[in-house]
XYZ file of C-alpha atoms in Angstrom:
469
model
C 110.074 -223.498 124.110
C 106.665 -225.058 123.532
C 105.185 -222.990 126.355
C 106.661 -219.798 124.867
C 105.241 -220.572 121.438
C 101.818 -221.280 122.911
C 101.900 -218.030 124.891
C 102.876 -216.063 121.775
C 100.151 -217.768 119.775
C 97.586 -216.909 122.454
C 98.497 -213.233 122.571
C 99.166 -212.555 118.899
C 96.511 -214.689 117.251
C 93.559 -215.309 119.564
C 93.528 -216.060 123.242
C 90.730 -218.610 123.060
C 92.522 -220.570 120.335
C 95.673 -220.788 122.420
C 93.651 -221.861 125.434
C 92.032 -224.648 123.422
C 95.431 -225.890 122.321
C 96.677 -225.929 125.920
C 93.542 -227.719 127.057
C 94.028 -230.265 124.303
C 97.635 -230.940 125.289
C 96.772 -231.252 128.982
C 93.280 -232.681 128.594
C 94.101 -235.700 126.441
C 96.579 -237.244 128.913
C 94.187 -236.494 131.781
C 91.321 -238.142 129.893
C 93.413 -241.243 129.242
C 94.480 -241.300 132.891
C 90.834 -241.172 134.005
C 89.888 -244.051 131.698
C 92.790 -246.325 132.567
C 93.146 -245.241 136.218
C 89.511 -244.526 137.189
C 90.266 -244.766 140.922
C 92.505 -241.718 140.503
C 89.842 -240.162 138.283
C 87.254 -240.264 141.074
C 89.640 -238.424 143.413
C 90.344 -235.854 140.700
C 86.613 -235.352 140.180
C 86.074 -234.835 143.926
C 88.785 -232.165 143.914
C 87.161 -230.495 140.906
C 83.767 -230.523 142.615
C 85.156 -228.804 145.702
C 86.790 -225.969 143.729
C 83.972 -225.728 141.194
C 82.433 -222.603 142.694
C 85.714 -220.712 142.631
C 86.403 -221.823 139.049
C 82.988 -220.588 137.941
C 83.639 -217.209 139.546
C 87.076 -216.961 137.959
C 85.893 -218.152 134.539
C 82.145 -217.443 134.221
C 82.005 -218.828 130.685
C 83.583 -222.148 131.683
C 81.209 -224.986 130.598
C 81.474 -226.738 133.940
C 78.429 -228.912 133.292
C 79.963 -230.362 130.153
C 83.266 -230.950 131.966
C 81.452 -232.880 134.710
C 79.474 -234.927 132.182
C 82.681 -235.790 130.331
C 84.342 -236.798 133.607
C 81.491 -239.167 134.469
C 81.465 -240.618 130.967
C 85.209 -241.319 131.106
C 84.953 -242.815 134.598
C 82.124 -245.091 133.497
C 84.115 -246.134 130.439
C 87.118 -246.921 132.631
C 84.938 -248.974 134.970
C 83.440 -250.938 132.045
C 86.903 -251.599 130.602
C 87.953 -253.052 133.964
C 84.945 -255.374 133.873
C 85.756 -256.431 130.306
C 89.337 -257.137 131.317
C 88.094 -259.289 134.224
C 85.423 -260.846 131.951
C 82.778 -260.012 134.565
C 80.233 -257.208 134.189
C 79.874 -255.833 137.722
C 79.130 -252.156 137.103
C 75.587 -252.382 138.484
C 76.332 -255.058 141.057
C 75.684 -252.843 144.063
C 73.016 -252.091 146.677
C 69.997 -249.861 145.921
C 69.668 -251.097 142.317
C 65.873 -251.528 142.462
C 65.070 -248.159 144.073
C 67.550 -246.365 141.820
C 66.093 -248.034 138.721
C 62.623 -246.879 139.788
C 63.899 -243.323 140.294
C 65.621 -243.296 136.879
C 62.549 -244.775 135.179
C 60.312 -242.006 136.520
C 62.743 -239.398 135.176
C 62.417 -240.984 131.725
C 58.624 -241.193 131.964
C 58.552 -237.464 132.755
C 59.613 -236.824 129.159
C 56.028 -237.654 128.198
C 54.421 -235.441 130.848
C 51.472 -233.940 128.932
C 51.574 -230.563 130.678
C 55.359 -230.068 130.668
C 56.119 -226.618 129.263
C 59.538 -227.504 127.835
C 61.216 -230.731 126.669
C 64.531 -228.890 126.533
C 64.295 -228.178 130.257
C 63.699 -231.923 130.800
C 67.000 -232.662 129.063
C 68.950 -230.218 131.221
C 67.503 -231.638 134.447
C 67.677 -235.315 133.518
C 71.407 -235.137 132.770
C 72.434 -234.701 136.404
C 69.305 -236.441 137.676
C 70.351 -239.710 136.036
C 73.981 -239.212 134.996
C 75.298 -238.295 138.430
C 73.878 -241.527 139.876
C 76.558 -243.330 137.861
C 79.055 -241.941 140.380
C 77.521 -244.224 142.994
C 78.136 -247.353 140.916
C 81.589 -246.217 139.788
C 82.730 -245.278 143.312
C 81.294 -248.444 144.838
C 83.105 -250.605 142.284
C 86.469 -248.862 142.466
C 86.839 -248.956 146.250
C 88.273 -252.354 147.151
C 90.115 -252.047 150.474
C 89.987 -250.287 153.837
C 92.820 -248.093 152.623
C 90.719 -246.962 149.652
C 87.822 -246.089 151.967
C 90.015 -244.061 154.307
C 91.698 -242.222 151.434
C 88.345 -241.084 150.070
C 87.026 -240.072 153.498
C 90.144 -238.092 154.404
C 90.295 -236.472 150.960
C 86.740 -235.142 151.193
C 87.195 -234.055 154.794
C 90.487 -232.279 154.081
C 89.053 -230.447 151.070
C 86.073 -229.377 153.203
C 88.395 -227.886 155.811
C 90.361 -226.035 153.124
C 87.109 -224.715 151.655
C 86.052 -223.528 155.114
C 89.383 -221.739 155.589
C 88.916 -220.099 152.192
C 85.423 -218.991 153.202
C 86.592 -217.554 156.516
C 89.359 -215.533 154.834
C 87.039 -214.427 152.027
C 84.344 -213.108 154.368
C 86.995 -211.473 156.546
C 87.850 -209.134 153.676
C 84.313 -208.878 152.215
C 85.136 -211.373 149.465
C 87.996 -211.537 147.010
C 87.828 -209.112 144.089
C 86.898 -211.760 141.514
C 84.157 -213.100 143.802
C 82.642 -209.639 144.233
C 82.781 -208.999 140.460
C 80.950 -212.253 139.801
C 78.270 -211.584 142.422
C 77.630 -208.087 141.042
C 77.496 -209.370 137.454
C 75.005 -212.090 138.444
C 72.941 -209.709 140.610
C 73.494 -212.148 143.489
C 74.670 -209.819 146.243
C 71.203 -209.780 147.781
C 71.518 -213.547 148.340
C 74.792 -213.355 150.245
C 74.324 -210.124 152.208
C 71.947 -210.428 155.182
C 71.500 -208.099 158.155
C 74.593 -206.095 157.229
C 76.841 -209.184 156.994
C 78.297 -211.145 154.105
C 77.669 -214.882 154.141
C 80.541 -217.311 153.620
C 80.393 -219.706 150.693
C 83.967 -220.991 150.607
C 84.871 -222.550 147.270
C 81.292 -223.680 146.630
C 79.670 -220.472 145.319
C 76.488 -220.738 147.441
C 76.191 -220.283 151.230
C 73.531 -223.001 151.555
C 75.706 -225.699 149.969
C 78.760 -224.515 151.898
C 76.920 -224.463 155.227
C 75.469 -227.952 154.820
C 78.730 -229.541 153.635
C 80.767 -227.986 156.458
C 78.152 -229.226 158.944
C 78.344 -232.726 157.451
C 82.109 -232.882 157.647
C 82.108 -231.471 161.182
C 79.740 -234.251 162.274
C 81.904 -236.802 160.446
C 85.036 -235.693 162.311
C 83.309 -235.765 165.715
C 82.454 -239.446 165.238
C 85.902 -240.245 163.814
C 87.449 -238.915 167.035
C 86.235 -242.078 168.751
C 88.593 -244.215 166.648
C 92.104 -245.157 167.727
C 94.065 -242.216 166.350
C 97.271 -240.800 167.754
C 96.974 -237.639 169.849
C 98.267 -235.331 167.115
C 95.835 -236.839 164.609
C 92.969 -236.153 166.996
C 94.294 -232.624 167.424
C 94.040 -232.150 163.641
C 90.440 -233.353 163.764
C 89.622 -231.018 166.660
C 91.059 -227.990 164.886
C 89.252 -229.015 161.704
C 85.960 -229.351 163.572
C 86.349 -225.823 164.902
C 87.098 -224.465 161.437
C 84.182 -226.363 159.851
C 81.587 -225.333 162.412
C 82.753 -221.716 162.342
C 82.458 -221.822 158.551
C 78.947 -223.227 158.952
C 78.038 -220.431 161.372
C 79.188 -217.592 159.115
C 77.497 -219.180 156.094
C 74.204 -218.152 157.669
C 72.739 -221.564 156.752
C 70.562 -222.762 159.603
C 69.865 -226.141 157.990
C 73.348 -227.311 158.960
C 72.570 -226.616 162.605
C 69.524 -228.895 162.503
C 71.640 -231.683 160.999
C 73.847 -231.896 164.126
C 71.248 -233.372 166.534
C 69.836 -235.553 163.739
C 73.316 -236.976 163.151
C 73.626 -237.684 166.876
C 70.423 -239.731 166.728
C 71.864 -241.966 164.012
C 75.050 -242.505 166.057
C 72.994 -243.517 169.084
C 70.968 -245.979 167.009
C 74.145 -247.558 165.654
C 76.046 -247.659 168.939
C 73.589 -249.574 171.132
C 75.759 -248.725 174.124
C 74.821 -247.060 177.435
C 77.999 -244.955 177.564
C 77.288 -243.578 174.102
C 73.780 -242.708 175.229
C 75.139 -240.841 178.250
C 77.722 -238.916 176.222
C 75.118 -238.038 173.611
C 72.736 -236.886 176.325
C 75.414 -234.594 177.785
C 76.315 -233.216 174.376
C 72.639 -232.804 173.511
C 71.993 -230.916 176.737
C 74.878 -228.524 176.005
C 73.612 -227.978 172.467
C 70.054 -227.401 173.702
C 71.211 -224.829 176.243
C 73.254 -223.043 173.583
C 70.174 -222.858 171.365
C 68.020 -221.166 174.039
C 70.448 -218.942 175.945
C 69.922 -215.200 175.299
C 73.322 -214.780 173.628
C 73.834 -211.546 171.693
C 76.266 -212.965 169.138
C 74.683 -212.572 165.686
C 75.693 -215.989 164.368
C 74.461 -217.816 167.483
C 71.164 -215.918 167.389
C 70.692 -216.815 163.716
C 71.375 -220.496 164.472
C 68.856 -220.372 167.311
C 66.112 -219.399 164.851
C 66.569 -222.810 163.190
C 64.649 -224.281 166.133
C 62.055 -221.516 166.337
C 61.098 -220.947 162.687
C 57.836 -219.269 163.639
C 59.920 -216.225 164.580
C 61.462 -216.070 161.119
C 59.636 -214.027 158.462
C 61.049 -216.128 155.616
C 59.549 -219.244 157.218
C 56.091 -217.711 157.081
C 56.553 -216.890 153.403
C 57.619 -220.478 152.694
C 54.605 -221.912 154.470
C 52.247 -219.674 152.504
C 53.891 -220.674 149.218
C 53.551 -224.361 150.099
C 49.885 -224.008 151.002
C 49.285 -222.196 147.727
C 50.852 -224.953 145.615
C 49.314 -227.978 147.388
C 46.120 -228.120 145.237
C 48.285 -228.266 142.125
C 50.382 -231.130 143.556
C 47.311 -233.153 144.585
C 45.735 -232.836 141.134
C 48.895 -233.589 139.094
C 50.425 -237.020 139.840
C 53.196 -236.357 137.274
C 53.736 -232.766 138.346
C 54.421 -229.913 135.996
C 57.474 -231.492 134.367
C 61.207 -231.485 134.999
C 62.796 -228.040 134.895
C 59.555 -226.082 135.253
C 60.633 -224.289 138.446
C 63.676 -222.313 139.526
C 66.404 -221.300 137.102
C 65.354 -223.673 134.315
C 61.732 -222.610 134.610
C 62.613 -218.942 134.234
C 64.822 -219.782 131.252
C 62.645 -222.202 129.274
C 59.072 -221.420 130.397
C 59.256 -217.907 131.897
C 55.571 -217.033 131.551
C 54.170 -219.996 133.443
C 52.871 -220.186 137.012
C 55.471 -222.773 138.071
C 58.378 -220.704 136.759
C 57.564 -218.079 139.374
C 57.138 -220.594 142.193
C 60.166 -220.658 144.544
C 61.093 -224.341 145.203
C 62.661 -223.723 148.617
C 62.828 -227.421 149.472
C 64.134 -230.527 147.737
C 60.920 -232.388 148.524
C 58.768 -229.495 147.365
C 60.651 -229.158 144.069
C 60.202 -232.867 143.344
C 56.514 -232.777 144.298
C 55.892 -229.799 141.989
C 57.991 -230.988 139.037
C 57.540 -234.774 139.287
C 54.208 -234.976 141.070
C 53.175 -236.833 144.184
C 54.114 -240.090 142.462
C 57.663 -238.803 141.969
C 57.789 -237.687 145.611
C 56.739 -241.164 146.773
C 59.465 -242.753 144.645
C 62.020 -240.310 146.080
C 60.928 -241.192 149.618
C 61.252 -244.891 148.734
C 64.812 -244.201 147.608
C 65.623 -242.406 150.865
C 63.997 -245.175 152.910
C 66.037 -247.767 151.021
C 69.291 -245.896 151.646
C 68.514 -245.386 155.346
C 67.308 -248.911 156.121
C 70.099 -250.657 154.209
C 72.743 -248.394 155.744
C 71.484 -248.892 159.297
C 71.046 -252.660 158.977
C 74.435 -252.949 157.303
C 76.072 -250.727 159.909
C 74.812 -252.941 162.733
C 76.497 -255.954 161.105
C 79.929 -254.366 160.575
C 82.521 -256.338 162.557
C 85.761 -254.545 161.771
C 86.277 -251.977 164.527
C 87.861 -249.354 162.271
C 85.174 -249.692 159.597
C 82.482 -249.545 162.279
C 83.614 -246.054 163.267
C 83.935 -244.898 159.661
C 80.515 -246.282 158.732
C 78.968 -244.581 161.778
C 80.678 -241.307 160.833
C 79.393 -241.386 157.256
C 75.866 -242.340 158.314
C 75.781 -239.571 160.927
C 76.943 -237.002 158.374
C 74.996 -238.111 155.287
C 71.608 -239.419 156.377
C 70.608 -236.125 158.072
C 70.354 -234.775 154.523
C 66.969 -236.497 154.414
C 65.871 -233.907 157.006
C 67.807 -231.050 155.409
C 65.922 -231.617 152.139
C 62.760 -230.398 153.869
C 64.263 -226.944 154.391
C 66.641 -226.645 151.419
C 67.044 -228.053 147.933
C 70.459 -229.550 148.688
C 70.881 -232.778 146.720
C 69.333 -231.235 143.626
C 72.120 -228.689 143.208
C 75.876 -228.567 142.710
C 78.112 -229.595 144.347
C 76.031 -231.753 146.707
C 74.312 -233.679 143.910
C 77.753 -234.980 142.893
C 79.270 -235.475 146.340
C 76.140 -237.220 147.616
C 76.462 -240.165 145.235
C 80.210 -240.452 145.842
C 79.579 -240.593 149.602
C 76.788 -243.161 149.268
C 79.173 -245.312 147.223
C 81.851 -244.974 149.928
C 79.306 -245.785 152.650
C 78.019 -249.029 151.189
C 81.451 -250.279 150.202
C 82.732 -249.492 153.726
C 79.826 -251.537 155.094
C 80.667 -254.441 152.783
C 84.366 -254.381 153.650
C 83.596 -254.094 157.370
C 81.278 -257.086 157.270
C 83.824 -259.292 155.512
C 86.516 -258.975 158.196
C 86.928 -261.308 161.181
C 87.953 -258.745 163.796
C 86.172 -258.704 167.159
C 83.048 -256.548 167.196
C 83.476 -253.149 168.842
C 81.240 -250.263 169.745
C 81.434 -246.760 168.336
C 83.568 -245.722 171.289
C 86.861 -247.560 171.511
C 87.129 -250.215 174.174
C 83.384 -250.853 174.484
C 82.881 -254.530 173.598
C 79.521 -255.788 172.360
C 77.833 -258.852 173.796
C 78.527 -261.985 171.780
C 74.932 -262.155 170.546
C 74.627 -258.469 169.674
C 74.463 -259.132 165.950
C-alpha cells in the first residue's frame, strides 16, 4: 500500500518529490547501518564505486560526488564511535601517517597559492584529494581478521569480473542504448571510438579506468592461483583472468599492458625463490614474444604499441606538450593551483593557459597544479607505500597471507608506473578504490606478521630457509 501511494504521489504530483521521499525512507536506514556497521558500509561503498559509471549514465543528474562524500563521512563517524566505545582513539593508528600528513598539508597550503586562478576549483579538488584518504584509515581499522581480508579481496575481484563481462557485452552490441545516449549528450564518442572500434568501459564510464582496473585484478588472480585452492576454485580464477584480460584488451588502454611485467617484478622481489624466477622468466619470454610477433589482430597490435611508443602519434603529442610546460613547472614551486587543468580548469578558469593544457599523466598534473614541491611530496608518498609494503611483505609468516599480500602488491604498486602514462589515481573510481586497497594491503601484512605459521614462499610447497627473514 505504501509503495502504491508513493508511486501515485510521484506521477500525479511531481516525480522528483516522490523520489526524494523514497530516498529518505531507504536512505535513513542505510545511513544508520553504515554508521553502526561500518564494516558492511565499506563493502557497500565498494559496490557503489564499481557501478558508479553505469549509475551516472542512467541518471546524469545524480550528485554522485555528494553521495560519496556522505558515505565517507558516515563511515568515519562509525569508526570514531567504535573508538569511543572502546575508549581508545585508533582512527589514525596506521602506517603511512607521516607521508600522508605531508601530502594533506600541501593540499591545504595550496589554498594560498598566489597565482591560483580559482579558490572554488581548489575546494572541488581538495575534497577527494584529502577526503578519500580517510578510506585508508577506515578500511585499515575495520579489517581485523584473515576472513575480513579475504572477503574484501574476493569482493573487489568478483565485481571487477562482472564489470568486465558487462563491458564485453556492451561493446558487442555497440553499447547499450542509455550508454550511447549519455556519450552523445556529453560529446564523448570521440573518446571511446578509435580506428573504427568502440572501446569497452564496463561499469566504470571511462576506458582508461576500466582497462587499468581489469589489468590489476587479472594480475591479482594470477598470483592468487599459487595459493592452496581447490581445483574448481582455481578454474574460477582462470576463467576470470581470461575475462579480465580480454576486457583490458578491448578497452584499448595500453597502460594496463605495461602493468603486467611490472607486477611480475614485484612478485619476484617478494618471492626470493629460484623456481619463481624460472617461472617468471618463462612467462616473461612468452609475453615478450607476444609483444613483438607480427600478429594482425587489432587488439594485440594496439597492445604492442605500449612498448614502442615512438610509433604512436599521440605519444609524440604528449612529449611536445610536456616539453612546452617544463619551464612553467621549474619556475613555479607551488604550481598553478589545484583545479587549474582539465575539467575543473575549463570550468572555473577557462581563459587561462593551464586550462588548455592536457594533463595526460598523474605526475604531470600534480607537477603543473601543485608544483615541483608537490611532485616531490607525491613521490615521497609513493616511496613510503612501496618500501613499507615490500619490507612488510618479506616479514609475513602466514602462508595464506603471504600469497594475498604478494597478489595485492603485484596488482597495486604498478600504478606508480601507470601514473606516468595516465592520470589514474586522480580520477574516479580509482581514487576511491586505491585507498581501500592500500588499507587492505597493510592490514593483511599486519595480520600475516602476527601469526605463527611456518614461513612459505609465493608458490605453495617452497619452504624458506630458517634465516630468510
